[in-house]
């Protein structure tokens, strides 16, 4: 490459098929962004040699079978450079299940258009070949660590002498923005600690951000930082040096004791008049600049979306020649494995198909009535362990809080560099990375879970949101769910977090009211592997309700159900979740003693309740009963949906305070006497 940032005309007129394919990636990316008049052309132009070298020479990936379980994973953490991935998928000839192209040339022409397979950022399950939804920077990096963990765990459990079912690698393409985001640093630190030698991050060091040069805010030596994390670090001084890239990937493949960071120095928008400028980052180059760039490449400047003869065939053949024999050998090995390791093979098949083992819920406990009760975090731990015994791929951990969240799997060992078969994960005080890593584990077929205190959802909101966007069955366990945390005070007492989760499309949040509702919630969560779920649990003990007196906890599957009732039409309906369910029961008994007919509705999951029929909803919350009171130690927003304009709420409109829980209950009105008082006010308002 020349020393100037803009390549002179004719630099690619070497006649090689390799350069022809690389420039095809570049020009497809330029043309798609220009046609959409929206997007990020500069990074695909700069990294085309990286993508081409990796995919055609190293990536173990069969384009005709893109869901082959032992394929290498390619994660585009720099999701704004989506046209790089779409161009690679097109040239590789990746197929949909029906044999149609995953990304056709027409799909590329429809870049960023409504209902196209080429949205602005790659979306998992929307476009075949996209391994995870990326865009929020750093998330793909965290996902890739989860994928590397999943491979190591599955290899440790299922590989046997003569049978190597899992030995794939994970590659993630990252940028300066990823390296600035804390989640990538958290994930990299843990990956180094775990010595994940199957993980390779390719860092595009182009020193450009949206605002200008990265020297405005970022001038650290990233390589030295990663060396401190325990990574092998390789530098490639020129992104166009295919030989150096090849040697770097070979060095990664030969490294077996740590993850690898390949620092690739590139020029954004390479070959264009905007090369090396932030103007090549987030906007179309402009028609004249596209023409000039094609001329610099020695490319026909009068053609758009041009794929020269032989480019796609050569690209696809290079990948297939390497991957097809590997895939076929793997399939033959799995068939033989089923004969020699039948029980383990059943587990593998269940993981790959997303099914559950027979009797997976047989040991879920039924909790006897107990006025003293048990904290839902404790009952949650008991249920988790009962399921985990029958479902070995239910694995996860906490952000350094397992003794408090009760999420340890008993006698299952810790996942560490010395024991990749362990099922308990120690994510450290890294909530954000934990979320992204759990998503990566779940994307690989495992049922991953992560746990922390509910208030620390604030540190991991992006991966929780992405699990919902991807329809990914990750499980989020949040304990210490309310002002019931008590003396820890308002910094640890969640208020607005409940609203955040309920506002997230596609996320099922449960706040169970006693131990048997916890069991029912876990059962519902595990049954649906395409549904992310949050389980919000208490630190304080909750009375275990007498189910011979009150309704069965099976009603949890409907999201909301009539727990306690009176004869005839109720005068007032009390609606509650979590620890406030037993409070509503106490108020119900008080009102009944005063001759006031009340109904108690437990509503652990708004998400599920909203999916029920109108007839079912009417049976639970009849329209003719306007006197309603919602009781929850969290923010009020949303409860008007259920209590109506003349209803009442006993909720939190402020942050909490540091005091014993009984004092806080008095202060904020969470007492049977106050609930009964407010219920009477609601009755009066609806006469």
PDB file of N, CA, C and O in Angstrom, residues 264-308:
ATOM      1  N   UNK A 264      -5.524  -4.876  13.447  1.00  0.00           N
ATOM      2  CA  UNK A 264      -5.365  -4.606  12.018  1.00  0.00           C
ATOM      3  C   UNK A 264      -5.442  -3.098  11.802  1.00  0.00           C
ATOM      4  O   UNK A 264      -6.447  -2.465  12.123  1.00  0.00           O
ATOM      5  N   UNK A 265      -4.396  -2.545  11.272  1.00  0.00           N
ATOM      6  CA  UNK A 265      -4.360  -1.103  11.010  1.00  0.00           C
ATOM      7  C   UNK A 265      -4.896  -0.851   9.598  1.00  0.00           C
ATOM      8  O   UNK A 265      -4.351  -1.352   8.617  1.00  0.00           O
ATOM      9  N   UNK A 266      -5.957  -0.100   9.519  1.00  0.00           N
ATOM     10  CA  UNK A 266      -6.624   0.106   8.241  1.00  0.00           C
ATOM     11  C   UNK A 266      -6.867   1.590   7.999  1.00  0.00           C
ATOM     12  O   UNK A 266      -6.731   2.422   8.900  1.00  0.00           O
ATOM     13  N   UNK A 267      -7.255   1.892   6.770  1.00  0.00           N
ATOM     14  CA  UNK A 267      -7.654   3.252   6.384  1.00  0.00           C
ATOM     15  C   UNK A 267      -9.128   3.190   6.012  1.00  0.00           C
ATOM     16  O   UNK A 267      -9.505   2.522   5.046  1.00  0.00           O
ATOM     17  N   UNK A 268      -9.961   3.869   6.776  1.00  0.00           N
ATOM     18  CA  UNK A 268     -11.393   3.853   6.519  1.00  0.00           C
ATOM     19  C   UNK A 268     -11.673   4.464   5.142  1.00  0.00           C
ATOM     20  O   UNK A 268     -11.040   5.431   4.725  1.00  0.00           O
ATOM     21  N   UNK A 269     -12.597   3.853   4.408  1.00  0.00           N
ATOM     22  CA  UNK A 269     -12.928   4.350   3.071  1.00  0.00           C
ATOM     23  C   UNK A 269     -11.790   4.215   2.085  1.00  0.00           C
ATOM     24  O   UNK A 269     -11.645   5.036   1.170  1.00  0.00           O
ATOM     25  N   UNK A 270     -10.995   3.175   2.233  1.00  0.00           N
ATOM     26  CA  UNK A 270      -9.751   3.037   1.465  1.00  0.00           C
ATOM     27  C   UNK A 270     -10.003   3.157  -0.040  1.00  0.00           C
ATOM     28  O   UNK A 270     -10.912   2.542  -0.598  1.00  0.00           O
ATOM     29  N   UNK A 271      -9.196   3.970  -0.675  1.00  0.00           N
ATOM     30  CA  UNK A 271      -9.270   4.155  -2.110  1.00  0.00           C
ATOM     31  C   UNK A 271     -10.189   5.266  -2.557  1.00  0.00           C
ATOM     32  O   UNK A 271     -10.222   5.611  -3.740  1.00  0.00           O
ATOM     33  N   UNK A 272     -10.944   5.855  -1.625  1.00  0.00           N
ATOM     34  CA  UNK A 272     -11.896   6.901  -1.993  1.00  0.00           C
ATOM     35  C   UNK A 272     -11.324   8.277  -1.681  1.00  0.00           C
ATOM     36  O   UNK A 272     -10.382   8.412  -0.895  1.00  0.00           O
ATOM     37  N   UNK A 273     -11.898   9.333  -2.266  1.00  0.00           N
ATOM     38  CA  UNK A 273     -11.462  10.689  -1.921  1.00  0.00           C
ATOM     39  C   UNK A 273     -11.671  11.021  -0.443  1.00  0.00           C
ATOM     40  O   UNK A 273     -11.075  11.971   0.053  1.00  0.00           O
ATOM     41  N   UNK A 274     -12.517  10.243   0.235  1.00  0.00           N
ATOM     42  CA  UNK A 274     -12.772  10.484   1.655  1.00  0.00           C
ATOM     43  C   UNK A 274     -11.977   9.536   2.545  1.00  0.00           C
ATOM     44  O   UNK A 274     -12.247   9.427   3.748  1.00  0.00           O
ATOM     45  N   UNK A 275     -11.023   8.842   2.004  1.00  0.00           N
ATOM     46  CA  UNK A 275     -10.240   7.883   2.780  1.00  0.00           C
ATOM     47  C   UNK A 275      -9.592   8.554   3.986  1.00  0.00           C
ATOM     48  O   UNK A 275      -9.076   9.665   3.902  1.00  0.00           O
ATOM     49  N   UNK A 276      -9.667   7.856   5.121  1.00  0.00           N
ATOM     50  CA  UNK A 276      -9.051   8.363   6.341  1.00  0.00           C
ATOM     51  C   UNK A 276      -9.838   9.445   7.030  1.00  0.00           C
ATOM     52  O   UNK A 276      -9.371  10.017   8.015  1.00  0.00           O
ATOM     53  N   UNK A 277     -11.047   9.728   6.560  1.00  0.00           N
ATOM     54  CA  UNK A 277     -11.856  10.805   7.121  1.00  0.00           C
ATOM     55  C   UNK A 277     -13.100  10.247   7.793  1.00  0.00           C
ATOM     56  O   UNK A 277     -13.653   9.221   7.370  1.00  0.00           O
ATOM     57  N   UNK A 278     -13.596  10.972   8.805  1.00  0.00           N
ATOM     58  CA  UNK A 278     -14.838  10.572   9.443  1.00  0.00           C
ATOM     59  C   UNK A 278     -16.019  10.631   8.469  1.00  0.00           C
ATOM     60  O   UNK A 278     -17.052   9.997   8.684  1.00  0.00           O
ATOM     61  N   UNK A 279     -15.852  11.369   7.368  1.00  0.00           N
ATOM     62  CA  UNK A 279     -16.927  11.459   6.374  1.00  0.00           C
ATOM     63  C   UNK A 279     -17.114  10.149   5.610  1.00  0.00           C
ATOM     64  O   UNK A 279     -18.124   9.959   4.932  1.00  0.00           O
ATOM     65  N   UNK A 280     -16.165   9.242   5.730  1.00  0.00           N
ATOM     66  CA  UNK A 280     -16.320   7.921   5.111  1.00  0.00           C
ATOM     67  C   UNK A 280     -17.012   6.944   6.048  1.00  0.00           C
ATOM     68  O   UNK A 280     -17.275   5.802   5.675  1.00  0.00           O
ATOM     69  N   UNK A 281     -17.307   7.406   7.256  1.00  0.00           N
ATOM     70  CA  UNK A 281     -17.834   6.488   8.265  1.00  0.00           C
ATOM     71  C   UNK A 281     -19.343   6.303   8.158  1.00  0.00           C
ATOM     72  O   UNK A 281     -19.813   5.202   7.893  1.00  0.00           O
ATOM     73  N   UNK A 282     -20.111   7.347   8.349  1.00  0.00           N
ATOM     74  CA  UNK A 282     -21.539   7.185   8.574  1.00  0.00           C
ATOM     75  C   UNK A 282     -22.441   7.804   7.537  1.00  0.00           C
ATOM     76  O   UNK A 282     -23.594   8.119   7.839  1.00  0.00           O
ATOM     77  N   UNK A 283     -21.967   7.973   6.318  1.00  0.00           N
ATOM     78  CA  UNK A 283     -22.830   8.525   5.275  1.00  0.00           C
ATOM     79  C   UNK A 283     -22.363   8.022   3.918  1.00  0.00           C
ATOM     80  O   UNK A 283     -21.218   7.588   3.755  1.00  0.00           O
ATOM     81  N   UNK A 284     -23.276   8.064   2.955  1.00  0.00           N
ATOM     82  CA  UNK A 284     -22.923   7.648   1.599  1.00  0.00           C
ATOM     83  C   UNK A 284     -21.804   8.529   1.046  1.00  0.00           C
ATOM     84  O   UNK A 284     -21.687   9.704   1.397  1.00  0.00           O
ATOM     85  N   UNK A 285     -20.973   7.945   0.187  1.00  0.00           N
ATOM     86  CA  UNK A 285     -19.826   8.684  -0.355  1.00  0.00           C
ATOM     87  C   UNK A 285     -20.251   9.788  -1.316  1.00  0.00           C
ATOM     88  O   UNK A 285     -19.534  10.785  -1.491  1.00  0.00           O
ATOM     89  N   UNK A 286     -21.404   9.623  -1.941  1.00  0.00           N
ATOM     90  CA  UNK A 286     -21.803  10.535  -3.014  1.00  0.00           C
ATOM     91  C   UNK A 286     -21.479   9.922  -4.360  1.00  0.00           C
ATOM     92  O   UNK A 286     -20.465   9.224  -4.524  1.00  0.00           O
ATOM     93  N   UNK A 287     -22.325  10.170  -5.348  1.00  0.00           N
ATOM     94  CA  UNK A 287     -22.177   9.501  -6.643  1.00  0.00           C
ATOM     95  C   UNK A 287     -20.830   9.782  -7.295  1.00  0.00           C
ATOM     96  O   UNK A 287     -20.194   8.880  -7.857  1.00  0.00           O
ATOM     97  N   UNK A 288     -20.356  11.027  -7.228  1.00  0.00           N
ATOM     98  CA  UNK A 288     -19.084  11.357  -7.867  1.00  0.00           C
ATOM     99  C   UNK A 288     -17.924  10.654  -7.173  1.00  0.00           C
ATOM    100  O   UNK A 288     -17.003  10.143  -7.830  1.00  0.00           O
ATOM    101  N   UNK A 289     -17.963  10.597  -5.851  1.00  0.00           N
ATOM    102  CA  UNK A 289     -16.901   9.919  -5.109  1.00  0.00           C
ATOM    103  C   UNK A 289     -16.916   8.411  -5.360  1.00  0.00           C
ATOM    104  O   UNK A 289     -15.864   7.768  -5.397  1.00  0.00           O
ATOM    105  N   UNK A 290     -18.109   7.845  -5.493  1.00  0.00           N
ATOM    106  CA  UNK A 290     -18.199   6.422  -5.825  1.00  0.00           C
ATOM    107  C   UNK A 290     -17.536   6.169  -7.170  1.00  0.00           C
ATOM    108  O   UNK A 290     -16.758   5.213  -7.344  1.00  0.00           O
ATOM    109  N   UNK A 291     -17.800   7.027  -8.128  1.00  0.00           N
ATOM    110  CA  UNK A 291     -17.212   6.876  -9.458  1.00  0.00           C
ATOM    111  C   UNK A 291     -15.695   6.983  -9.405  1.00  0.00           C
ATOM    112  O   UNK A 291     -14.966   6.158  -9.986  1.00  0.00           O
ATOM    113  N   UNK A 292     -15.206   7.978  -8.671  1.00  0.00           N
ATOM    114  CA  UNK A 292     -13.756   8.158  -8.561  1.00  0.00           C
ATOM    115  C   UNK A 292     -13.095   6.981  -7.850  1.00  0.00           C
ATOM    116  O   UNK A 292     -11.985   6.563  -8.213  1.00  0.00           O
ATOM    117  N   UNK A 293     -13.778   6.445  -6.853  1.00  0.00           N
ATOM    118  CA  UNK A 293     -13.222   5.305  -6.117  1.00  0.00           C
ATOM    119  C   UNK A 293     -13.138   4.077  -7.010  1.00  0.00           C
ATOM    120  O   UNK A 293     -12.142   3.339  -6.992  1.00  0.00           O
ATOM    121  N   UNK A 294     -14.169   3.850  -7.795  1.00  0.00           N
ATOM    122  CA  UNK A 294     -14.134   2.706  -8.714  1.00  0.00           C
ATOM    123  C   UNK A 294     -13.008   2.861  -9.730  1.00  0.00           C
ATOM    124  O   UNK A 294     -12.329   1.883 -10.072  1.00  0.00           O
ATOM    125  N   UNK A 295     -12.796   4.078 -10.156  1.00  0.00           N
ATOM    126  CA  UNK A 295     -11.688   4.309 -11.082  1.00  0.00           C
ATOM    127  C   UNK A 295     -10.353   4.004 -10.400  1.00  0.00           C
ATOM    128  O   UNK A 295      -9.449   3.411 -11.011  1.00  0.00           O
ATOM    129  N   UNK A 296     -10.243   4.372  -9.126  1.00  0.00           N
ATOM    130  CA  UNK A 296      -9.013   4.074  -8.386  1.00  0.00           C
ATOM    131  C   UNK A 296      -8.790   2.579  -8.238  1.00  0.00           C
ATOM    132  O   UNK A 296      -7.648   2.105  -8.199  1.00  0.00           O
ATOM    133  N   UNK A 297      -9.876   1.828  -8.165  1.00  0.00           N
ATOM    134  CA  UNK A 297      -9.776   0.376  -8.067  1.00  0.00           C
ATOM    135  C   UNK A 297      -9.559  -0.285  -9.429  1.00  0.00           C
ATOM    136  O   UNK A 297      -9.382  -1.500  -9.508  1.00  0.00           O
ATOM    137  N   UNK A 298      -9.634   0.490 -10.492  1.00  0.00           N
ATOM    138  CA  UNK A 298      -9.600  -0.106 -11.812  1.00  0.00           C
ATOM    139  C   UNK A 298     -10.883  -0.853 -12.118  1.00  0.00           C
ATOM    140  O   UNK A 298     -10.883  -1.882 -12.795  1.00  0.00           O
ATOM    141  N   UNK A 299     -11.989  -0.311 -11.630  1.00  0.00           N
ATOM    142  CA  UNK A 299     -13.304  -0.969 -11.688  1.00  0.00           C
ATOM    143  C   UNK A 299     -14.186  -0.249 -12.700  1.00  0.00           C
ATOM    144  O   UNK A 299     -14.084   0.976 -12.853  1.00  0.00           O
ATOM    145  N   UNK A 300     -15.073  -0.931 -13.368  1.00  0.00           N
ATOM    146  CA  UNK A 300     -15.984  -0.237 -14.285  1.00  0.00           C
ATOM    147  C   UNK A 300     -16.825   0.793 -13.525  1.00  0.00           C
ATOM    148  O   UNK A 300     -17.596   0.407 -12.631  1.00  0.00           O
ATOM    149  N   UNK A 301     -16.668   2.067 -13.859  1.00  0.00           N
ATOM    150  CA  UNK A 301     -17.377   3.082 -13.090  1.00  0.00           C
ATOM    151  C   UNK A 301     -18.809   3.303 -13.562  1.00  0.00           C
ATOM    152  O   UNK A 301     -19.547   4.110 -12.990  1.00  0.00           O
ATOM    153  N   UNK A 302     -19.218   2.575 -14.588  1.00  0.00           N
ATOM    154  CA  UNK A 302     -20.585   2.709 -15.084  1.00  0.00           C
ATOM    155  C   UNK A 302     -21.464   1.538 -14.646  1.00  0.00           C
ATOM    156  O   UNK A 302     -22.599   1.399 -15.104  1.00  0.00           O
ATOM    157  N   UNK A 303     -20.931   0.684 -13.761  1.00  0.00           N
ATOM    158  CA  UNK A 303     -21.695  -0.469 -13.298  1.00  0.00           C
ATOM    159  C   UNK A 303     -21.917  -0.384 -11.793  1.00  0.00           C
ATOM    160  O   UNK A 303     -20.996  -0.047 -11.040  1.00  0.00           O
ATOM    161  N   UNK A 304     -23.137  -0.730 -11.373  1.00  0.00           N
ATOM    162  CA  UNK A 304     -23.468  -0.805  -9.953  1.00  0.00           C
ATOM    163  C   UNK A 304     -23.871  -2.228  -9.601  1.00  0.00           C
ATOM    164  O   UNK A 304     -24.438  -2.945 -10.436  1.00  0.00           O
ATOM    165  N   UNK A 305     -23.557  -2.630  -8.388  1.00  0.00           N
ATOM    166  CA  UNK A 305     -23.873  -3.970  -7.898  1.00  0.00           C
ATOM    167  C   UNK A 305     -23.306  -5.032  -8.847  1.00  0.00           C
ATOM    168  O   UNK A 305     -23.934  -6.040  -9.159  1.00  0.00           O
ATOM    169  N   UNK A 306     -22.089  -4.784  -9.269  1.00  0.00           N
ATOM    170  CA  UNK A 306     -21.435  -5.628 -10.269  1.00  0.00           C
ATOM    171  C   UNK A 306     -20.622  -6.714  -9.590  1.00  0.00           C
ATOM    172  O   UNK A 306     -19.747  -6.432  -8.757  1.00  0.00           O
ATOM    173  N   UNK A 307     -20.917  -7.962  -9.936  1.00  0.00           N
ATOM    174  CA  UNK A 307     -20.148  -9.105  -9.459  1.00  0.00           C
ATOM    175  C   UNK A 307     -19.525  -9.766 -10.684  1.00  0.00           C
ATOM    176  O   UNK A 307     -20.218 -10.417 -11.473  1.00  0.00           O
ATOM    177  N   UNK A 308     -18.233  -9.603 -10.886  1.00  0.00           N
ATOM    178  CA  UNK A 308     -17.585 -10.171 -12.079  1.00  0.00           C
ATOM    179  C   UNK A 308     -17.747 -11.688 -12.145  1.00  0.00           C
ATOM    180  O   UNK A 308     -17.860 -12.371 -11.118  1.00  0.00           O
TER     181      UNK A 308
END
